[in-house]
Coordinates of C-alpha atoms in Angstrom, one line a residue:
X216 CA 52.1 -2.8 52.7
X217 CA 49.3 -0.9 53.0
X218 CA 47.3 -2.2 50.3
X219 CA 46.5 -5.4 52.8
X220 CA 48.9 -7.7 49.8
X221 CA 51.3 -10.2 51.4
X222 CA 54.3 -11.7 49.6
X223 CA 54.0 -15.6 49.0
X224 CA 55.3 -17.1 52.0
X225 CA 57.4 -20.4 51.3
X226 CA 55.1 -23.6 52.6
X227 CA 56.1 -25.0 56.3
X228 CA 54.8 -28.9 56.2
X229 CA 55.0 -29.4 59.8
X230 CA 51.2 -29.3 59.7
X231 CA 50.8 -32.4 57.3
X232 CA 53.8 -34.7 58.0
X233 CA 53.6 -37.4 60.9
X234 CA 57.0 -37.6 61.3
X235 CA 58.1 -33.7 61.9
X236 CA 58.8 -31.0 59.7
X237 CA 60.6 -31.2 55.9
X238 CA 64.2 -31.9 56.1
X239 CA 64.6 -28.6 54.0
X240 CA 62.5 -27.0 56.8
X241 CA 63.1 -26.7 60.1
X242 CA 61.0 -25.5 63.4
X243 CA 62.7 -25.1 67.2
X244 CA 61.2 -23.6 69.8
X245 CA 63.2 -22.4 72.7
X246 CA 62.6 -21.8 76.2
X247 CA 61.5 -18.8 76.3
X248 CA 58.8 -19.9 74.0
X249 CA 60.3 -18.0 70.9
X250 CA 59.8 -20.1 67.9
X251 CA 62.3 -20.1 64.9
X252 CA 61.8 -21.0 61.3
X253 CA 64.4 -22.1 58.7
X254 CA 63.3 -22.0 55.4
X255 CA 64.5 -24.1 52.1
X256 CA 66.6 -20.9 51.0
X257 CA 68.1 -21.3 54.6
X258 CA 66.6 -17.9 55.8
X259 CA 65.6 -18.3 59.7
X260 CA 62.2 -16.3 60.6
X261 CA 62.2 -15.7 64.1
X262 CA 58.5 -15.5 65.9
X263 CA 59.3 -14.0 68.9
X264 CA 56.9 -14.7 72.0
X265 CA 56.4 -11.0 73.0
X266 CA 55.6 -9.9 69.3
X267 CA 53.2 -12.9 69.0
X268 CA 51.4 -12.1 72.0
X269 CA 50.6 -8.0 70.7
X270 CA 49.9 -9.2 67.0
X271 CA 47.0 -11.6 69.0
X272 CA 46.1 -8.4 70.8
X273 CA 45.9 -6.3 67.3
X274 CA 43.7 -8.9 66.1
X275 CA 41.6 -9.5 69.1
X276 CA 40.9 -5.6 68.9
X277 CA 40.3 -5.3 65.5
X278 CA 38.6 -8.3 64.4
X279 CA 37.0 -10.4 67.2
X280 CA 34.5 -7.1 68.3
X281 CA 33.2 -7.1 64.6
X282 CA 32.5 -10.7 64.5
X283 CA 30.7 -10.3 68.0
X284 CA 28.5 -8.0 66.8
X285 CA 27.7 -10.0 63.6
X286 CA 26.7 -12.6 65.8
X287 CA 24.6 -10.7 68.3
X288 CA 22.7 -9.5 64.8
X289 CA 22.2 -13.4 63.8
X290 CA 20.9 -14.3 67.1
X291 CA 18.6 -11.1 67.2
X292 CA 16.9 -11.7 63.9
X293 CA 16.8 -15.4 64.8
X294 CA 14.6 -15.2 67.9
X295 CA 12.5 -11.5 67.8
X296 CA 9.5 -13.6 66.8
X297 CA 9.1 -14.6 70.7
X298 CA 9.5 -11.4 71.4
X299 CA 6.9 -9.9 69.0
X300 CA 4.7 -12.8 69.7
X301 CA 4.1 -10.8 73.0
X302 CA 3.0 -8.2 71.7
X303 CA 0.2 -8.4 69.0
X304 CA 1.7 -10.1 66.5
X305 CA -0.2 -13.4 67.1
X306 CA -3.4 -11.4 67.2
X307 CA -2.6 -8.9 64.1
X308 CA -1.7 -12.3 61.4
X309 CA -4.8 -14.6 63.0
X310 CA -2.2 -17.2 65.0
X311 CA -3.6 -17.1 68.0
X312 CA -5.7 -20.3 68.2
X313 CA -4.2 -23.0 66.2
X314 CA -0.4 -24.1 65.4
X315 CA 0.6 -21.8 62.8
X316 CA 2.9 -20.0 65.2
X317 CA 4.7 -23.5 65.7
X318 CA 4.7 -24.5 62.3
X319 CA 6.2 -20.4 61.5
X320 CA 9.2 -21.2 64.1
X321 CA 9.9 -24.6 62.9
X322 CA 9.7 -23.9 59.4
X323 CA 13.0 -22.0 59.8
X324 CA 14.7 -24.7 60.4
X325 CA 14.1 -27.0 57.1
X326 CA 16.6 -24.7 54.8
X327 CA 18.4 -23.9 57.7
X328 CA 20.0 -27.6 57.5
X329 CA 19.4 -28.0 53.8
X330 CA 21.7 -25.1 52.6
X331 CA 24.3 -24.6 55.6
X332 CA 26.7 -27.0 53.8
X333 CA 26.2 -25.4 50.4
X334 CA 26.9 -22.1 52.0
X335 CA 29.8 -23.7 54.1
X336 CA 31.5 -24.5 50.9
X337 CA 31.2 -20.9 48.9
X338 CA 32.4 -19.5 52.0
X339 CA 35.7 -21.6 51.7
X340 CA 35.9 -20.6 48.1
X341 CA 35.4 -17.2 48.5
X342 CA 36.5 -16.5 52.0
X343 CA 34.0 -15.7 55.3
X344 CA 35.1 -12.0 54.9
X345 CA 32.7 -11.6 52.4
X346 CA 30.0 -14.8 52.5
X347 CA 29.6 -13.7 56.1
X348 CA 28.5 -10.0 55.4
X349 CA 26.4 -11.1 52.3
X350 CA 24.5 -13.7 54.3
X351 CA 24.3 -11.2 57.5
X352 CA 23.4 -8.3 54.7
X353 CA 20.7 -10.9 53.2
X354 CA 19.0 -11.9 56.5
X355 CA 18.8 -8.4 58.0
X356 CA 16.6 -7.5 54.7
X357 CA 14.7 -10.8 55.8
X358 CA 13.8 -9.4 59.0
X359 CA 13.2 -5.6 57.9
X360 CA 10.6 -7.1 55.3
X361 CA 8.8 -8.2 58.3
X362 CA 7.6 -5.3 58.8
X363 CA 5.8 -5.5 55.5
X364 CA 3.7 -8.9 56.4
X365 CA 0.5 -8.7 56.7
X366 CA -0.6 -12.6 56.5
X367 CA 0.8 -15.3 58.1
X368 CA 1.5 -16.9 54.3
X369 CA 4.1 -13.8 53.7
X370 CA 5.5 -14.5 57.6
X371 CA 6.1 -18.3 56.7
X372 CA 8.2 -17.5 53.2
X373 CA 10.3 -14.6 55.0
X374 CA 11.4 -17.2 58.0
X375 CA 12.2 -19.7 54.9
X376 CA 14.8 -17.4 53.4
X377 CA 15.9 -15.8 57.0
X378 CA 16.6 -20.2 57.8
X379 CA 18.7 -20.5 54.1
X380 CA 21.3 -16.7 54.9
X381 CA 21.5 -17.5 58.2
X382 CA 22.3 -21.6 57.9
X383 CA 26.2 -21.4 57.6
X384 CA 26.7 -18.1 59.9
X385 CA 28.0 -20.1 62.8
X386 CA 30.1 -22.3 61.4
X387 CA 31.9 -19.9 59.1
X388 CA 33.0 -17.8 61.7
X389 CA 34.5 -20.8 63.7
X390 CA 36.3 -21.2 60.2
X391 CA 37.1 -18.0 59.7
X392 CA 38.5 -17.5 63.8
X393 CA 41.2 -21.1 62.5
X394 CA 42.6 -18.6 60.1
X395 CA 43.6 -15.9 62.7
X396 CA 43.9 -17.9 66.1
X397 CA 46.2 -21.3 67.1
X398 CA 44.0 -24.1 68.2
X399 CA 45.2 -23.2 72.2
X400 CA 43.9 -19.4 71.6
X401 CA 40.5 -20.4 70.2
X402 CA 38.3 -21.9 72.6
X403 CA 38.2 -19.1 75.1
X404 CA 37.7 -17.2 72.3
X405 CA 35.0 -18.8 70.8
X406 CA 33.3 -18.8 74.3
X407 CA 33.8 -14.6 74.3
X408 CA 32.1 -14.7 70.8
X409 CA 29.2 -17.2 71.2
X410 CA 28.7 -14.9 74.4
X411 CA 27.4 -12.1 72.1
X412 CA 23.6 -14.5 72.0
X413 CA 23.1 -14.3 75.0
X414 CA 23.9 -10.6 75.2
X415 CA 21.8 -10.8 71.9
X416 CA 18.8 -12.1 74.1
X417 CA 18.8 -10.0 76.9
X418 CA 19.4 -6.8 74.4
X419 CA 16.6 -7.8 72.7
X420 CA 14.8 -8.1 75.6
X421 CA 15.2 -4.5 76.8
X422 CA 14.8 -3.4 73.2
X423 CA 11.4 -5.0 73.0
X424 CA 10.7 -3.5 76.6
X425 CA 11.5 0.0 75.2
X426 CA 9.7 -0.5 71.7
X427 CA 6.8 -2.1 72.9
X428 CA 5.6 1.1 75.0
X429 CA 5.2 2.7 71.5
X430 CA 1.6 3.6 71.3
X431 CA -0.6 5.3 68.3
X432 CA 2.1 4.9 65.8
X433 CA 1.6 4.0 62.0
X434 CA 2.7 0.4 62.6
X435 CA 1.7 -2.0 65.6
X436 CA 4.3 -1.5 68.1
X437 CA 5.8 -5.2 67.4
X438 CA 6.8 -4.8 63.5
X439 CA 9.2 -1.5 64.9
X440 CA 11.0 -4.3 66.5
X441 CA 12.0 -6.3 63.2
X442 CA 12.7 -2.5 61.5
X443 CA 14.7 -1.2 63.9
X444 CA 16.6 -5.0 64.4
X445 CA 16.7 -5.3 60.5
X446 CA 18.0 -2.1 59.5
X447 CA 20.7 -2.5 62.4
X448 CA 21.3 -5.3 60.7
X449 CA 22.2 -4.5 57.1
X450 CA 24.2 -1.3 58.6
X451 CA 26.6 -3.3 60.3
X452 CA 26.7 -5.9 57.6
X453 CA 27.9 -3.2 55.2
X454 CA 30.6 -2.2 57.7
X455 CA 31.8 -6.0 58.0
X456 CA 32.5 -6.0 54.3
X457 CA 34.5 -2.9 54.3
X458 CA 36.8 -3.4 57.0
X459 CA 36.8 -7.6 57.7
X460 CA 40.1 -8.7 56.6
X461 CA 40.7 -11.9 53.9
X462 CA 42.7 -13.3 56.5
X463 CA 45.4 -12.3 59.9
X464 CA 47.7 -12.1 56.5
X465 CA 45.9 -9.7 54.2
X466 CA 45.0 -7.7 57.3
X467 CA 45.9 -3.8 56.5
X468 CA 46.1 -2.8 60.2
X469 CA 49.0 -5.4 60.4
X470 CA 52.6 -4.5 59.4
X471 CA 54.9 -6.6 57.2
X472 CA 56.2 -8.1 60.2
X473 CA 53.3 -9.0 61.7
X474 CA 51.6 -10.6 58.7
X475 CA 54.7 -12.7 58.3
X476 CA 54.7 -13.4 62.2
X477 CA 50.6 -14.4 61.1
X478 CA 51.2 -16.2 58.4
X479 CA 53.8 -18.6 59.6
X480 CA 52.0 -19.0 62.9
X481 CA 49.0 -20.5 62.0
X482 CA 50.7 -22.9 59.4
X483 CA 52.7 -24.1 62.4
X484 CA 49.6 -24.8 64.6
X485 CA 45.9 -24.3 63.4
X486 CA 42.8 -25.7 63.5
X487 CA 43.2 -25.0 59.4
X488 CA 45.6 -25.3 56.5
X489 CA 46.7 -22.0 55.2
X490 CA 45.5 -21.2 51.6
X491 CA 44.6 -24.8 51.2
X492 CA 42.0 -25.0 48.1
X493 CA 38.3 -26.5 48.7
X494 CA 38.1 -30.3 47.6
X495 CA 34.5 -32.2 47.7
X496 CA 36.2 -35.1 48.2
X497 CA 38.3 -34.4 50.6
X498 CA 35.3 -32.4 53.2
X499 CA 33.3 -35.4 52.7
X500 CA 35.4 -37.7 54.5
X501 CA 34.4 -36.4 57.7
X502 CA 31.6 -38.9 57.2
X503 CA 33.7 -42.2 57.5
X504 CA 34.4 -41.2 61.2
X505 CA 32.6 -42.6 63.4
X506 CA 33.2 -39.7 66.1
X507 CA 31.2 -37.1 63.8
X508 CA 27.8 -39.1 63.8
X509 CA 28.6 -38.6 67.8
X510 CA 29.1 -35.3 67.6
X511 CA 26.0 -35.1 65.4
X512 CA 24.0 -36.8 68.0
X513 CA 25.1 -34.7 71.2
X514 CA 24.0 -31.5 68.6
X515 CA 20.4 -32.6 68.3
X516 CA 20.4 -33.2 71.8
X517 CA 21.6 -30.1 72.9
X518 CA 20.0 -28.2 69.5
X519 CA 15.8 -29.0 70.7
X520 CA 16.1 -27.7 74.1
X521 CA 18.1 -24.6 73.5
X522 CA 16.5 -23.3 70.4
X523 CA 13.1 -24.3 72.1
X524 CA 14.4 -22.3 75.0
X525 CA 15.0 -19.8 73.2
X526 CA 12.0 -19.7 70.6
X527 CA 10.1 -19.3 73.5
X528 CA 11.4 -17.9 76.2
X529 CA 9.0 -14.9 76.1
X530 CA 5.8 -17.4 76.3
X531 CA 7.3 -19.1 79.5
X532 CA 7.7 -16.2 81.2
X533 CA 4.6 -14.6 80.2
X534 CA 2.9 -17.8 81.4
X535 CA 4.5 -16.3 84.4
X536 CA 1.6 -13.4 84.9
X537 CA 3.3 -10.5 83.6
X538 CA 2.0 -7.8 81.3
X539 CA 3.8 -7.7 77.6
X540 CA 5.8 -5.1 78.7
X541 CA 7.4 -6.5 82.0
X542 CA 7.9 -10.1 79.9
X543 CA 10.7 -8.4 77.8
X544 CA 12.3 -7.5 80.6
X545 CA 12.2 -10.2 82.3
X546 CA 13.7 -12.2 79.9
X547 CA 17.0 -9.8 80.6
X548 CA 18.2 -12.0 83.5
X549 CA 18.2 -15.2 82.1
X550 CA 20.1 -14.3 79.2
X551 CA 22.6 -12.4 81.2
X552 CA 23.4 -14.7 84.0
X553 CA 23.9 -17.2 81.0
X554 CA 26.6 -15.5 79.4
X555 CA 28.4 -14.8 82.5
X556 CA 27.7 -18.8 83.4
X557 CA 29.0 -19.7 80.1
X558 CA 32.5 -17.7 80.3
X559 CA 32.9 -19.1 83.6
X560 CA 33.2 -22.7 82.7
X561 CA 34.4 -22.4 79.4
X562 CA 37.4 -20.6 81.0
X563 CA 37.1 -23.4 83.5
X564 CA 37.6 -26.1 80.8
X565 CA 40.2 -24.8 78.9
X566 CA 42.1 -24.1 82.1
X567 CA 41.8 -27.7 83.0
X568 CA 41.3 -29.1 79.4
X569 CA 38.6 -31.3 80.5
X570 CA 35.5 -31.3 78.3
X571 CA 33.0 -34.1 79.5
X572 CA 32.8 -32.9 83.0
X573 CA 31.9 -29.4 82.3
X574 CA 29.5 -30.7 79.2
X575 CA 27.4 -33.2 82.0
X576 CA 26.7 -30.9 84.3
X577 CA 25.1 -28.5 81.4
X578 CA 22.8 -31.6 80.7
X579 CA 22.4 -32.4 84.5
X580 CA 20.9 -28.5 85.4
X581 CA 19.2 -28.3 81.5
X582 CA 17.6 -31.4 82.7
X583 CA 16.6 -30.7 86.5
X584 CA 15.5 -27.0 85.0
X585 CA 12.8 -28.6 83.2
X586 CA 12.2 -31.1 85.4
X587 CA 10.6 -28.1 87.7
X588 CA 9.4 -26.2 85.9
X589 CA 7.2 -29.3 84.4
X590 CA 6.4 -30.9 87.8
X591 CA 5.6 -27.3 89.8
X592 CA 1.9 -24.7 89.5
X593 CA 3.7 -21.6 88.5
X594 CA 0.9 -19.3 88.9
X595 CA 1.7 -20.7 92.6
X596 CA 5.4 -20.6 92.7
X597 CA 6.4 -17.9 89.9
X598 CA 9.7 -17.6 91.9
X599 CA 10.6 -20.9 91.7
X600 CA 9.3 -21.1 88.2
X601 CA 11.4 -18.0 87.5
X602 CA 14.6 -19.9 88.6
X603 CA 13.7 -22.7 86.8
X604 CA 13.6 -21.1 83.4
X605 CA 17.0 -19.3 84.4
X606 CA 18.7 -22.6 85.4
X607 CA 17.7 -24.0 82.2
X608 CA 18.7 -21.9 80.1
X609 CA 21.9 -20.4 81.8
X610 CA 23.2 -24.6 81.3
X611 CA 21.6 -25.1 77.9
X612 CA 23.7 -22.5 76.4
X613 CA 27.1 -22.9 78.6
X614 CA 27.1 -26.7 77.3
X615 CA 26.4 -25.9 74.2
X616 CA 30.1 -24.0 73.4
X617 CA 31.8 -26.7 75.7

């Protein structure tokens, strides 16, 4: 089938029923971890273990690289403003001695809660495969019209719509991953993907180090930075709707087979329901438990420090003594040492499948991090200050995917 078209599949309802499969369906699993499926018309579908294990390679080649690279283009566009704040920009729009660089930062983050579950819920209607690349294709214009600011007035509106196509990005590609991976296969996953900020960080980091030596061109060496980030951007955005698949189903670089062996997978054990419809009703329920006004909670903890962190991690370290063009690169190590810190114990977790222990200590270092860096002179101690920052933010975002 190389159109990417799959036959209807006839519906498992192990997923739904308390008590076990439909007596008309049945689903064993031996030994050897091969799983077999009889269906009403008393057909048996075999998933064998070895063919399950290369059609989660396929996918992990084909699908989870794009994704990663979607993401490291949403956490670029998000935080360049630290970045270009280094280098003129506060100067060039008159920020420089009042709060209108806070208020430009925080302003993001007003339709960036308002419209992530409006977005949330087209993308189930319509699918991720395309919501994601329109949103990724709308806030990379956001950030190439940067470039064309020239008062702080145009700034604020452009961070308004950058807050609204970037809202849902996250959680749509946590979605979309249910409809490809089984809940066991996802976390480590999902740590590999959210990865891709930090890498996002520290690239942009040396990207600013290497744009930022720009001297005498047209522009003021910091709006290159949101050009050459924006139209990176909308390239890869247009590459994501061409060759993202509807779902581990639809997917042309699958065979028959394998799209059957995908199908029936995930409608054993996902995170998801296969081709369930969007109900209103039904997504609002998540408000009558009590464990998601928890969840909620922990996110604003953990949401203040980390985005604050990361808003303004250039600042800190230019408080540090360095030149514009050494801060940029000395925001690298932070950012790198965080992603390997977060695979590390996210790996840790799901090997052990304990969540709160790994989750504490991310608050315990986020919270002695800042402890040091508020109690210490770091004109006096810039290593220790240096280390501080690092610690901080290496925790900040490993807790955060935990």
């Amino acid at each position: 089938m190389s159109d990417g078209s799959i036959d209807k599949q006839p519906a498992i309802n192990a997923k739904v029923s308390h008590e076990g499969p439909d007596l008309t369906t049945s689903i064993t699993v031996d030994d050897n971890g091969n799983t077999y499926i009889t269906g009403e018309d008393g057909e048996v579908f075999t998933i064998g273990q070895k063919a399950e294990r290369a059609l989660v390679w396929k996918i992990d080649l084909h699908v989870l690289p794009l994704l990663t690279l979607m993401y490291l283009c949403n956490a670029l566009d998000k935080s360049n403003m630290g970045n270009a704040a280094t280098a003129g920009l506060l100067e060039d729009l008159g920020m420089e001695d009042n709060n209108k660089y806070n208020i430009l930062l925080s302003i993001f983050f007003i339709p960036y809660v308002l419209t992530a579950p409006f977005l949330g819920m087209v993308g189930k209607i319509y699918g991720p495969s395309r919501v994601l690349p329109a949103m990724m294709f709308t806030f990379g214009t956001m950030t190439l019209l940067t470039a064309a600011a020239f008062n702080w007035g145009g700034l604020v509106a452009l961070r308004w719509f950058l807050g609204m196509a970037e809202s849902a990005f996250f959680p749509l590609v946590i979605y979309y991953q249910t409809s490809f991976y089984r809940r066991g296969e996802l976390a480590r996953r999902l740590a590999i993907f959210y990865a891709a900020s930090n890498i996002a960080y520290a690239f942009g980091g040396l990207l600013s180090f290497g744009v930022f030596h720009i001297q005498g061109g047209a522009l003021p060496s910091w709006k290159y930075l949101f050009v050459l980030e924006g139209a990176l951007t909308i390239i890869i955005a247009a590459v994501a709707f061409i060759f993202l698949p509807y779902s581990a189903a639809h997917a042309k670089f699958l065979t028959k087979d394998e799209k059957k062996i995908a199908f029936y997978r995930i409608q054993i054990d996902s995170s998801s329901i296969v081709n369930e419809k969007f109900n209103l009703r039904e997504a609002g329920r998540i408000f009558l438990q009590p464990t998601s006004w928890v969840i909620l909670a922990i996110e604003v903890c953990l949401g203040v420090p980390l985005q604050g962190t990361a808003l303004f991690l250039p600042q800190i370290v230019a408080r540090l003594g360095y030149d514009t063009v050494q801060t940029n690169l000395h925001t690298v190590a932070p950012n790198i040492t965080g992603a390997v810190m977060l695979l590390l114990l996210a790996f840790a977790s799901d090997y052990t499948r304990w969540r709160f222990p790994f989750v504490a200590l991310g608050f315990f270092f986020t919270f002695t991090g800042f402890i040091i860096y508020a109690a210490i002179n770091v004109l006096e101690h810039l290593q220790v200050a240096y280390f501080a920052v690092s610690d901080n933010h290496d925790f900040e975002c490993t807790r955060h995917r935990i």
